[in-house]
Every structure is written in structure tokens, then in C-alpha cells.
């Protein structure tokens, strides 16, 4: 007989999804392990087998979130595309991300609330920013070397672009119906490309 497939990863994902829902609806501090256990199809004891504390779950939610987004990013951005196309895809992805999941935005800002209180959570979130900035900066450097973009400080611009995403996330959470988001995406891409293009428009 073939060995029974492990259900550990499935159970971990169930816990993270239940925790995401609880953090989004009640916030991190008001959510308890009992709340998360109540949303699961198995016992509280099994919850504690996988995660000892709410903080452990919180960090795992962040790690899972980052892994999924990086995988989606890498699948979307092809090195065969020119740098302009790659940057626009990144910007479009960011806008789509902030508008497709209100729960995700709420949990993201729960993370922000912990940055000044918990050094471990702050370091974990720092890695998210660093990962995206490094990838964006690499694309910008490629664009400069190919003559697509004018010379600029790629690290600084990568930080600005990540900051734009965060600002849009706030607006999408507070006023999701205030904008035509595909137009926001197009406008953002057009504005950024006009600013960094090596070719001046007549």
C-alpha cells in the first residue's frame, strides 16, 4: 500500500486562512486563539500542535502572503520583456492587488500596527519591502543599461514605487468605489514612464 499523503500542509493553510479572516474582522489584538480554533474543522489541540502562539500564526501569515505574491510576480514578469513592459506589469499588479482583496489590506495594516512594538514582526515585514525593492531596482537598472530609462537612482525610485502601492492600498481600503481602478493603473504607468523614459516626447 502506498503511504497516506501528509495533511500537515493542508491543515497549516486552513489555520492561516482562518487566522486571516479573524485578523481582518477583529484585528490582531482582539483575535484570540479560541477565535481561530472556532473557525477550524478540527480541534483546538491540533491548532496548538502547529502553532504555539497567535504571534507565530501572524508571522506565518506574513510569510505565506509574501511567498504567494513573489511567485505571482515572477510568473507575470518575464525577463524577455523590455524593461518598460516589466515595470508597467509590476505597477498594474500592485493596483490589482490592492483592489481585489479588502481583507488582505486590513490584515496588512494590522502588520503595520505591530512594527513599532515587535522587532521580529518588524524584521519580517522589512524583508517584504526589501524583496520588492530589489526586484524593481534590478528591472530599472536593466532599463537604464538598455537605454530605455534615463540615468537615475534605482534604489530611491524603487522605494517611491513601493510607497505608491502602500498609499493606494489605504485608499482602496477606505474608498474602494472612489476610483476607476483600471484607469488608476493606466495613469500610474503613464506617469511613471513619462518621468523615467530616456526618450523625450515632442
mmCIF file with all atom_site columns, C-alpha atoms in Angstrom:
data_model
loop_
_atom_site.group_PDB
_atom_site.id
_atom_site.type_symbol
_atom_site.label_atom_id
_atom_site.label_alt_id
_atom_site.label_comp_id
_atom_site.label_asym_id
_atom_site.label_entity_id
_atom_site.label_seq_id
_atom_site.pdbx_PDB_ins_code
_atom_site.Cartn_x
_atom_site.Cartn_y
_atom_site.Cartn_z
_atom_site.occupancy
_atom_site.B_iso_or_equiv
_atom_site.pdbx_formal_charge
_atom_site.auth_seq_id
_atom_site.auth_comp_id
_atom_site.auth_asym_id
_atom_site.auth_atom_id
_atom_site.pdbx_PDB_model_num
ATOM 1   C CA . UNK A 1 1   ? 0.000   0.000  0.000   1.00 0.00 ? 1   UNK A CA 1
ATOM 2   C CA . UNK A 1 2   ? 1.198   3.494  -0.796  1.00 0.00 ? 2   UNK A CA 1
ATOM 3   C CA . UNK A 1 3   ? 1.789   5.777  2.185   1.00 0.00 ? 3   UNK A CA 1
ATOM 4   C CA . UNK A 1 4   ? -1.023  8.116  3.164   1.00 0.00 ? 4   UNK A CA 1
ATOM 5   C CA . UNK A 1 5   ? -0.397  11.677 1.908   1.00 0.00 ? 5   UNK A CA 1
ATOM 6   C CA . UNK A 1 6   ? 0.543   14.114 4.636   1.00 0.00 ? 6   UNK A CA 1
ATOM 7   C CA . UNK A 1 7   ? -2.234  16.510 5.609   1.00 0.00 ? 7   UNK A CA 1
ATOM 8   C CA . UNK A 1 8   ? 0.066   18.826 7.542   1.00 0.00 ? 8   UNK A CA 1
ATOM 9   C CA . UNK A 1 9   ? 0.388   21.451 4.814   1.00 0.00 ? 9   UNK A CA 1
ATOM 10  C CA . UNK A 1 10  ? -3.372  21.415 4.212   1.00 0.00 ? 10  UNK A CA 1
ATOM 11  C CA . UNK A 1 11  ? -4.037  21.935 7.916   1.00 0.00 ? 11  UNK A CA 1
ATOM 12  C CA . UNK A 1 12  ? -1.483  24.731 8.153   1.00 0.00 ? 12  UNK A CA 1
ATOM 13  C CA . UNK A 1 13  ? -3.168  26.506 5.262   1.00 0.00 ? 13  UNK A CA 1
ATOM 14  C CA . UNK A 1 14  ? -6.565  26.080 6.895   1.00 0.00 ? 14  UNK A CA 1
ATOM 15  C CA . UNK A 1 15  ? -5.184  27.691 10.043  1.00 0.00 ? 15  UNK A CA 1
ATOM 16  C CA . UNK A 1 16  ? -3.651  30.609 8.131   1.00 0.00 ? 16  UNK A CA 1
ATOM 17  C CA . UNK A 1 17  ? -6.881  31.227 6.207   1.00 0.00 ? 17  UNK A CA 1
ATOM 18  C CA . UNK A 1 18  ? -8.934  31.138 9.405   1.00 0.00 ? 18  UNK A CA 1
ATOM 19  C CA . UNK A 1 19  ? -6.479  33.493 11.077  1.00 0.00 ? 19  UNK A CA 1
ATOM 20  C CA . UNK A 1 20  ? -6.554  35.881 8.105   1.00 0.00 ? 20  UNK A CA 1
ATOM 21  C CA . UNK A 1 21  ? -10.341 36.075 8.385   1.00 0.00 ? 21  UNK A CA 1
ATOM 22  C CA . UNK A 1 22  ? -10.167 36.664 12.132  1.00 0.00 ? 22  UNK A CA 1
ATOM 23  C CA . UNK A 1 23  ? -7.434  39.314 11.884  1.00 0.00 ? 23  UNK A CA 1
ATOM 24  C CA . UNK A 1 24  ? -9.377  41.073 9.102   1.00 0.00 ? 24  UNK A CA 1
ATOM 25  C CA . UNK A 1 25  ? -12.659 41.128 11.032  1.00 0.00 ? 25  UNK A CA 1
ATOM 26  C CA . UNK A 1 26  ? -11.495 41.643 14.628  1.00 0.00 ? 26  UNK A CA 1
ATOM 27  C CA . UNK A 1 27  ? -7.927  42.921 14.350  1.00 0.00 ? 27  UNK A CA 1
ATOM 28  C CA . UNK A 1 28  ? -4.788  41.255 15.654  1.00 0.00 ? 28  UNK A CA 1
ATOM 29  C CA . UNK A 1 29  ? -5.066  42.249 19.312  1.00 0.00 ? 29  UNK A CA 1
ATOM 30  C CA . UNK A 1 30  ? -8.739  41.331 19.726  1.00 0.00 ? 30  UNK A CA 1
ATOM 31  C CA . UNK A 1 31  ? -8.354  37.985 17.969  1.00 0.00 ? 31  UNK A CA 1
ATOM 32  C CA . UNK A 1 32  ? -7.698  35.064 20.304  1.00 0.00 ? 32  UNK A CA 1
ATOM 33  C CA . UNK A 1 33  ? -6.501  31.541 19.682  1.00 0.00 ? 33  UNK A CA 1
ATOM 34  C CA . UNK A 1 34  ? -10.018 30.448 20.652  1.00 0.00 ? 34  UNK A CA 1
ATOM 35  C CA . UNK A 1 35  ? -11.417 32.592 17.814  1.00 0.00 ? 35  UNK A CA 1
ATOM 36  C CA . UNK A 1 36  ? -9.097  30.954 15.315  1.00 0.00 ? 36  UNK A CA 1
ATOM 37  C CA . UNK A 1 37  ? -9.821  27.468 16.691  1.00 0.00 ? 37  UNK A CA 1
ATOM 38  C CA . UNK A 1 38  ? -13.566 28.080 16.396  1.00 0.00 ? 38  UNK A CA 1
ATOM 39  C CA . UNK A 1 39  ? -13.168 28.729 12.674  1.00 0.00 ? 39  UNK A CA 1
ATOM 40  C CA . UNK A 1 40  ? -11.368 25.432 12.073  1.00 0.00 ? 40  UNK A CA 1
ATOM 41  C CA . UNK A 1 41  ? -12.781 21.999 11.243  1.00 0.00 ? 41  UNK A CA 1
ATOM 42  C CA . UNK A 1 42  ? -10.523 20.327 13.807  1.00 0.00 ? 42  UNK A CA 1
ATOM 43  C CA . UNK A 1 43  ? -9.691  20.591 17.486  1.00 0.00 ? 43  UNK A CA 1
ATOM 44  C CA . UNK A 1 44  ? -8.032  23.434 19.359  1.00 0.00 ? 44  UNK A CA 1
ATOM 45  C CA . UNK A 1 45  ? -5.372  20.973 20.459  1.00 0.00 ? 45  UNK A CA 1
ATOM 46  C CA . UNK A 1 46  ? -4.414  20.388 16.843  1.00 0.00 ? 46  UNK A CA 1
ATOM 47  C CA . UNK A 1 47  ? -4.155  24.147 16.332  1.00 0.00 ? 47  UNK A CA 1
ATOM 48  C CA . UNK A 1 48  ? -1.594  24.309 19.153  1.00 0.00 ? 48  UNK A CA 1
ATOM 49  C CA . UNK A 1 49  ? 0.270   21.376 17.617  1.00 0.00 ? 49  UNK A CA 1
ATOM 50  C CA . UNK A 1 50  ? 1.042   23.531 14.573  1.00 0.00 ? 50  UNK A CA 1
ATOM 51  C CA . UNK A 1 51  ? 1.310   26.971 16.197  1.00 0.00 ? 51  UNK A CA 1
ATOM 52  C CA . UNK A 1 52  ? 2.116   27.671 19.822  1.00 0.00 ? 52  UNK A CA 1
ATOM 53  C CA . UNK A 1 53  ? 1.068   31.342 19.824  1.00 0.00 ? 53  UNK A CA 1
ATOM 54  C CA . UNK A 1 54  ? -1.023  33.854 17.932  1.00 0.00 ? 54  UNK A CA 1
ATOM 55  C CA . UNK A 1 55  ? 2.206   35.684 17.113  1.00 0.00 ? 55  UNK A CA 1
ATOM 56  C CA . UNK A 1 56  ? 3.572   32.552 15.400  1.00 0.00 ? 56  UNK A CA 1
ATOM 57  C CA . UNK A 1 57  ? 0.455   32.433 13.256  1.00 0.00 ? 57  UNK A CA 1
ATOM 58  C CA . UNK A 1 58  ? 0.731   36.139 12.500  1.00 0.00 ? 58  UNK A CA 1
ATOM 59  C CA . UNK A 1 59  ? 4.301   35.721 11.247  1.00 0.00 ? 59  UNK A CA 1
ATOM 60  C CA . UNK A 1 60  ? 3.331   32.683 9.180   1.00 0.00 ? 60  UNK A CA 1
ATOM 61  C CA . UNK A 1 61  ? 0.502   34.642 7.580   1.00 0.00 ? 61  UNK A CA 1
ATOM 62  C CA . UNK A 1 62  ? 3.028   37.284 6.562   1.00 0.00 ? 62  UNK A CA 1
ATOM 63  C CA . UNK A 1 63  ? 5.476   34.715 5.198   1.00 0.00 ? 63  UNK A CA 1
ATOM 64  C CA . UNK A 1 64  ? 2.752   32.911 3.260   1.00 0.00 ? 64  UNK A CA 1
ATOM 65  C CA . UNK A 1 65  ? 1.472   36.222 1.896   1.00 0.00 ? 65  UNK A CA 1
ATOM 66  C CA . UNK A 1 66  ? 4.933   37.223 0.698   1.00 0.00 ? 66  UNK A CA 1
ATOM 67  C CA . UNK A 1 67  ? 5.651   33.849 -0.899  1.00 0.00 ? 67  UNK A CA 1
ATOM 68  C CA . UNK A 1 68  ? 2.409   33.863 -2.897  1.00 0.00 ? 68  UNK A CA 1
ATOM 69  C CA . UNK A 1 69  ? 2.944   37.411 -4.149  1.00 0.00 ? 69  UNK A CA 1
ATOM 70  C CA . UNK A 1 70  ? 6.547   36.789 -5.139  1.00 0.00 ? 70  UNK A CA 1
ATOM 71  C CA . UNK A 1 71  ? 5.534   33.656 -7.035  1.00 0.00 ? 71  UNK A CA 1
ATOM 72  C CA . UNK A 1 72  ? 2.763   35.553 -8.828  1.00 0.00 ? 72  UNK A CA 1
ATOM 73  C CA . UNK A 1 73  ? 5.168   38.412 -9.573  1.00 0.00 ? 73  UNK A CA 1
ATOM 74  C CA . UNK A 1 74  ? 7.810   36.101 -11.034 1.00 0.00 ? 74  UNK A CA 1
ATOM 75  C CA . UNK A 1 75  ? 5.218   34.309 -13.161 1.00 0.00 ? 75  UNK A CA 1
ATOM 76  C CA . UNK A 1 76  ? 3.937   37.625 -14.507 1.00 0.00 ? 76  UNK A CA 1
ATOM 77  C CA . UNK A 1 77  ? 7.198   39.477 -15.225 1.00 0.00 ? 77  UNK A CA 1
ATOM 78  C CA . UNK A 1 78  ? 9.245   37.861 -17.981 1.00 0.00 ? 78  UNK A CA 1
ATOM 79  C CA . UNK A 1 79  ? 12.928  38.746 -18.480 1.00 0.00 ? 79  UNK A CA 1
ATOM 80  C CA . UNK A 1 80  ? 12.204  38.526 -22.214 1.00 0.00 ? 80  UNK A CA 1
ATOM 81  C CA . UNK A 1 81  ? 10.001  41.636 -21.949 1.00 0.00 ? 81  UNK A CA 1
ATOM 82  C CA . UNK A 1 82  ? 11.579  45.055 -22.288 1.00 0.00 ? 82  UNK A CA 1
ATOM 83  C CA . UNK A 1 83  ? 12.077  46.927 -19.021 1.00 0.00 ? 83  UNK A CA 1
ATOM 84  C CA . UNK A 1 84  ? 9.196   49.316 -19.741 1.00 0.00 ? 84  UNK A CA 1
ATOM 85  C CA . UNK A 1 85  ? 6.767   46.410 -20.061 1.00 0.00 ? 85  UNK A CA 1
ATOM 86  C CA . UNK A 1 86  ? 8.113   44.805 -16.902 1.00 0.00 ? 86  UNK A CA 1
ATOM 87  C CA . UNK A 1 87  ? 7.700   47.966 -14.826 1.00 0.00 ? 87  UNK A CA 1
ATOM 88  C CA . UNK A 1 88  ? 4.179   48.533 -16.133 1.00 0.00 ? 88  UNK A CA 1
ATOM 89  C CA . UNK A 1 89  ? 3.260   44.942 -15.293 1.00 0.00 ? 89  UNK A CA 1
ATOM 90  C CA . UNK A 1 90  ? 4.590   45.483 -11.769 1.00 0.00 ? 90  UNK A CA 1
ATOM 91  C CA . UNK A 1 91  ? 2.530   48.654 -11.347 1.00 0.00 ? 91  UNK A CA 1
ATOM 92  C CA . UNK A 1 92  ? -0.610  47.028 -12.758 1.00 0.00 ? 92  UNK A CA 1
ATOM 93  C CA . UNK A 1 93  ? -0.117  44.052 -10.450 1.00 0.00 ? 93  UNK A CA 1
ATOM 94  C CA . UNK A 1 94  ? 0.191   46.343 -7.440  1.00 0.00 ? 94  UNK A CA 1
ATOM 95  C CA . UNK A 1 95  ? -3.048  48.181 -8.262  1.00 0.00 ? 95  UNK A CA 1
ATOM 96  C CA . UNK A 1 96  ? -4.878  44.921 -8.912  1.00 0.00 ? 96  UNK A CA 1
ATOM 97  C CA . UNK A 1 97  ? -3.614  43.517 -5.657  1.00 0.00 ? 97  UNK A CA 1
ATOM 98  C CA . UNK A 1 98  ? -4.901  46.395 -3.518  1.00 0.00 ? 98  UNK A CA 1
ATOM 99  C CA . UNK A 1 99  ? -8.340  46.337 -5.137  1.00 0.00 ? 99  UNK A CA 1
ATOM 100 C CA . UNK A 1 100 ? -9.041  42.600 -5.215  1.00 0.00 ? 100 UNK A CA 1
ATOM 101 C CA . UNK A 1 101 ? -8.891  41.813 -1.502  1.00 0.00 ? 101 UNK A CA 1
ATOM 102 C CA . UNK A 1 102 ? -10.174 44.169 1.172   1.00 0.00 ? 102 UNK A CA 1
ATOM 103 C CA . UNK A 1 103 ? -9.376  41.548 3.825   1.00 0.00 ? 103 UNK A CA 1
ATOM 104 C CA . UNK A 1 104 ? -5.771  41.437 2.668   1.00 0.00 ? 104 UNK A CA 1
ATOM 105 C CA . UNK A 1 105 ? -5.461  45.218 3.012   1.00 0.00 ? 105 UNK A CA 1
ATOM 106 C CA . UNK A 1 106 ? -6.936  45.136 6.522   1.00 0.00 ? 106 UNK A CA 1
ATOM 107 C CA . UNK A 1 107 ? -4.524  42.439 7.644   1.00 0.00 ? 107 UNK A CA 1
ATOM 108 C CA . UNK A 1 108 ? -1.622  44.271 6.021   1.00 0.00 ? 108 UNK A CA 1
ATOM 109 C CA . UNK A 1 109 ? -2.352  47.316 8.152   1.00 0.00 ? 109 UNK A CA 1
ATOM 110 C CA . UNK A 1 110 ? -2.598  45.106 11.201  1.00 0.00 ? 110 UNK A CA 1
ATOM 111 C CA . UNK A 1 111 ? 1.019   44.218 10.449  1.00 0.00 ? 111 UNK A CA 1
ATOM 112 C CA . UNK A 1 112 ? 1.885   47.906 10.301  1.00 0.00 ? 112 UNK A CA 1
ATOM 113 C CA . UNK A 1 113 ? 0.408   48.439 13.734  1.00 0.00 ? 113 UNK A CA 1
ATOM 114 C CA . UNK A 1 114 ? 2.897   45.967 15.174  1.00 0.00 ? 114 UNK A CA 1
ATOM 115 C CA . UNK A 1 115 ? 6.034   47.419 13.573  1.00 0.00 ? 115 UNK A CA 1
ATOM 116 C CA . UNK A 1 116 ? 6.876   49.695 16.493  1.00 0.00 ? 116 UNK A CA 1
ATOM 117 C CA . UNK A 1 117 ? 6.002   47.100 19.122  1.00 0.00 ? 117 UNK A CA 1
ATOM 118 C CA . UNK A 1 118 ? 7.548   43.854 17.922  1.00 0.00 ? 118 UNK A CA 1
ATOM 119 C CA . UNK A 1 119 ? 11.063  43.714 16.452  1.00 0.00 ? 119 UNK A CA 1
ATOM 120 C CA . UNK A 1 120 ? 10.562  40.229 14.996  1.00 0.00 ? 120 UNK A CA 1
ATOM 121 C CA . UNK A 1 121 ? 7.439   41.296 13.101  1.00 0.00 ? 121 UNK A CA 1
ATOM 122 C CA . UNK A 1 122 ? 9.216   44.480 12.009  1.00 0.00 ? 122 UNK A CA 1
ATOM 123 C CA . UNK A 1 123 ? 12.151  42.473 10.617  1.00 0.00 ? 123 UNK A CA 1
ATOM 124 C CA . UNK A 1 124 ? 9.798   40.106 8.828   1.00 0.00 ? 124 UNK A CA 1
ATOM 125 C CA . UNK A 1 125 ? 7.939   42.974 7.209   1.00 0.00 ? 125 UNK A CA 1
ATOM 126 C CA . UNK A 1 126 ? 11.219  44.668 6.307   1.00 0.00 ? 126 UNK A CA 1
ATOM 127 C CA . UNK A 1 127 ? 12.090  41.607 4.238   1.00 0.00 ? 127 UNK A CA 1
ATOM 128 C CA . UNK A 1 128 ? 8.873   42.104 2.236   1.00 0.00 ? 128 UNK A CA 1
ATOM 129 C CA . UNK A 1 129 ? 9.803   45.677 1.330   1.00 0.00 ? 129 UNK A CA 1
ATOM 130 C CA . UNK A 1 130 ? 13.398  44.713 0.605   1.00 0.00 ? 130 UNK A CA 1
ATOM 131 C CA . UNK A 1 131 ? 12.400  41.851 -1.693  1.00 0.00 ? 131 UNK A CA 1
ATOM 132 C CA . UNK A 1 132 ? 10.131  44.002 -3.839  1.00 0.00 ? 132 UNK A CA 1
ATOM 133 C CA . UNK A 1 133 ? 12.556  46.945 -3.925  1.00 0.00 ? 133 UNK A CA 1
ATOM 134 C CA . UNK A 1 134 ? 15.440  44.737 -5.023  1.00 0.00 ? 134 UNK A CA 1
ATOM 135 C CA . UNK A 1 135 ? 13.402  43.250 -7.864  1.00 0.00 ? 135 UNK A CA 1
ATOM 136 C CA . UNK A 1 136 ? 12.114  46.627 -9.041  1.00 0.00 ? 136 UNK A CA 1
ATOM 137 C CA . UNK A 1 137 ? 15.580  48.166 -8.815  1.00 0.00 ? 137 UNK A CA 1
ATOM 138 C CA . UNK A 1 138 ? 17.022  45.340 -10.934 1.00 0.00 ? 138 UNK A CA 1
ATOM 139 C CA . UNK A 1 139 ? 14.445  45.980 -13.664 1.00 0.00 ? 139 UNK A CA 1
ATOM 140 C CA . UNK A 1 140 ? 15.196  49.709 -13.596 1.00 0.00 ? 140 UNK A CA 1
ATOM 141 C CA . UNK A 1 141 ? 18.924  49.056 -13.870 1.00 0.00 ? 141 UNK A CA 1
ATOM 142 C CA . UNK A 1 142 ? 18.298  46.818 -16.873 1.00 0.00 ? 142 UNK A CA 1
ATOM 143 C CA . UNK A 1 143 ? 16.213  49.564 -18.475 1.00 0.00 ? 143 UNK A CA 1
ATOM 144 C CA . UNK A 1 144 ? 18.982  52.110 -17.931 1.00 0.00 ? 144 UNK A CA 1
ATOM 145 C CA . UNK A 1 145 ? 21.630  49.795 -19.393 1.00 0.00 ? 145 UNK A CA 1
ATOM 146 C CA . UNK A 1 146 ? 19.461  49.221 -22.481 1.00 0.00 ? 146 UNK A CA 1
ATOM 147 C CA . UNK A 1 147 ? 18.812  52.913 -22.965 1.00 0.00 ? 147 UNK A CA 1
ATOM 148 C CA . UNK A 1 148 ? 15.088  52.677 -22.161 1.00 0.00 ? 148 UNK A CA 1
ATOM 149 C CA . UNK A 1 149 ? 15.316  54.777 -18.997 1.00 0.00 ? 149 UNK A CA 1
ATOM 150 C CA . UNK A 1 150 ? 17.356  57.830 -18.184 1.00 0.00 ? 150 UNK A CA 1
ATOM 151 C CA . UNK A 1 151 ? 20.056  57.520 -15.502 1.00 0.00 ? 151 UNK A CA 1
ATOM 152 C CA . UNK A 1 152 ? 18.512  57.695 -12.032 1.00 0.00 ? 152 UNK A CA 1
ATOM 153 C CA . UNK A 1 153 ? 18.877  56.365 -8.508  1.00 0.00 ? 153 UNK A CA 1
ATOM 154 C CA . UNK A 1 154 ? 17.179  52.990 -8.913  1.00 0.00 ? 154 UNK A CA 1
ATOM 155 C CA . UNK A 1 155 ? 17.032  52.244 -5.175  1.00 0.00 ? 155 UNK A CA 1
ATOM 156 C CA . UNK A 1 156 ? 15.317  55.560 -4.459  1.00 0.00 ? 156 UNK A CA 1
ATOM 157 C CA . UNK A 1 157 ? 12.791  55.113 -7.260  1.00 0.00 ? 157 UNK A CA 1
ATOM 158 C CA . UNK A 1 158 ? 12.066  51.528 -6.194  1.00 0.00 ? 158 UNK A CA 1
ATOM 159 C CA . UNK A 1 159 ? 11.273  52.876 -2.725  1.00 0.00 ? 159 UNK A CA 1
ATOM 160 C CA . UNK A 1 160 ? 8.953   55.503 -4.218  1.00 0.00 ? 160 UNK A CA 1
ATOM 161 C CA . UNK A 1 161 ? 7.085   52.893 -6.274  1.00 0.00 ? 161 UNK A CA 1
ATOM 162 C CA . UNK A 1 162 ? 6.610   50.628 -3.256  1.00 0.00 ? 162 UNK A CA 1
ATOM 163 C CA . UNK A 1 163 ? 5.348   53.687 -1.355  1.00 0.00 ? 163 UNK A CA 1
ATOM 164 C CA . UNK A 1 164 ? 2.801   54.393 -4.087  1.00 0.00 ? 164 UNK A CA 1
ATOM 165 C CA . UNK A 1 165 ? 1.441   50.895 -3.640  1.00 0.00 ? 165 UNK A CA 1
ATOM 166 C CA . UNK A 1 166 ? 1.028   51.443 0.095   1.00 0.00 ? 166 UNK A CA 1
ATOM 167 C CA . UNK A 1 167 ? -0.809  54.739 -0.468  1.00 0.00 ? 167 UNK A CA 1
ATOM 168 C CA . UNK A 1 168 ? -3.170  53.143 -2.970  1.00 0.00 ? 168 UNK A CA 1
ATOM 169 C CA . UNK A 1 169 ? -3.799  50.278 -0.535  1.00 0.00 ? 169 UNK A CA 1
ATOM 170 C CA . UNK A 1 170 ? -5.049  52.756 2.068   1.00 0.00 ? 170 UNK A CA 1
ATOM 171 C CA . UNK A 1 171 ? -7.385  54.442 -0.419  1.00 0.00 ? 171 UNK A CA 1
ATOM 172 C CA . UNK A 1 172 ? -8.671  51.126 -1.759  1.00 0.00 ? 172 UNK A CA 1
ATOM 173 C CA . UNK A 1 173 ? -9.467  50.004 1.779   1.00 0.00 ? 173 UNK A CA 1
ATOM 174 C CA . UNK A 1 174 ? -11.191 53.257 2.801   1.00 0.00 ? 174 UNK A CA 1
ATOM 175 C CA . UNK A 1 175 ? -12.803 54.258 -0.514  1.00 0.00 ? 175 UNK A CA 1
ATOM 176 C CA . UNK A 1 176 ? -12.967 51.206 -2.786  1.00 0.00 ? 176 UNK A CA 1
ATOM 177 C CA . UNK A 1 177 ? -15.609 52.791 -5.038  1.00 0.00 ? 177 UNK A CA 1
ATOM 178 C CA . UNK A 1 178 ? -13.964 56.212 -5.282  1.00 0.00 ? 178 UNK A CA 1
ATOM 179 C CA . UNK A 1 179 ? -11.905 55.477 -8.380  1.00 0.00 ? 179 UNK A CA 1
ATOM 180 C CA . UNK A 1 180 ? -11.996 53.644 -11.675 1.00 0.00 ? 180 UNK A CA 1
ATOM 181 C CA . UNK A 1 181 ? -9.087  51.407 -10.711 1.00 0.00 ? 181 UNK A CA 1
ATOM 182 C CA . UNK A 1 182 ? -8.110  50.285 -14.235 1.00 0.00 ? 182 UNK A CA 1
ATOM 183 C CA . UNK A 1 183 ? -7.803  53.994 -15.081 1.00 0.00 ? 183 UNK A CA 1
ATOM 184 C CA . UNK A 1 184 ? -5.681  54.485 -11.956 1.00 0.00 ? 184 UNK A CA 1
ATOM 185 C CA . UNK A 1 185 ? -3.432  51.681 -13.182 1.00 0.00 ? 185 UNK A CA 1
ATOM 186 C CA . UNK A 1 186 ? -3.101  53.177 -16.657 1.00 0.00 ? 186 UNK A CA 1
ATOM 187 C CA . UNK A 1 187 ? -2.480  56.658 -15.278 1.00 0.00 ? 187 UNK A CA 1
ATOM 188 C CA . UNK A 1 188 ? 0.178   55.406 -12.884 1.00 0.00 ? 188 UNK A CA 1
ATOM 189 C CA . UNK A 1 189 ? 2.034   53.546 -15.619 1.00 0.00 ? 189 UNK A CA 1
ATOM 190 C CA . UNK A 1 190 ? 1.847   56.513 -17.994 1.00 0.00 ? 190 UNK A CA 1
ATOM 191 C CA . UNK A 1 191 ? 3.054   58.966 -15.343 1.00 0.00 ? 191 UNK A CA 1
ATOM 192 C CA . UNK A 1 192 ? 5.976   56.820 -14.223 1.00 0.00 ? 192 UNK A CA 1
ATOM 193 C CA . UNK A 1 193 ? 7.071   56.035 -17.779 1.00 0.00 ? 193 UNK A CA 1
ATOM 194 C CA . UNK A 1 194 ? 6.964   59.694 -18.773 1.00 0.00 ? 194 UNK A CA 1
ATOM 195 C CA . UNK A 1 195 ? 9.155   60.509 -15.801 1.00 0.00 ? 195 UNK A CA 1
ATOM 196 C CA . UNK A 1 196 ? 11.856  57.892 -16.355 1.00 0.00 ? 196 UNK A CA 1
ATOM 197 C CA . UNK A 1 197 ? 11.888  57.403 -20.120 1.00 0.00 ? 197 UNK A CA 1
ATOM 198 C CA . UNK A 1 198 ? 15.187  58.121 -21.851 1.00 0.00 ? 198 UNK A CA 1
ATOM 199 C CA . UNK A 1 199 ? 13.310  59.453 -24.885 1.00 0.00 ? 199 UNK A CA 1
ATOM 200 C CA . UNK A 1 200 ? 11.780  62.891 -24.542 1.00 0.00 ? 200 UNK A CA 1
ATOM 201 C CA . UNK A 1 201 ? 8.347   63.251 -26.098 1.00 0.00 ? 201 UNK A CA 1
ATOM 202 C CA . UNK A 1 202 ? 7.847   66.063 -28.611 1.00 0.00 ? 202 UNK A CA 1
#
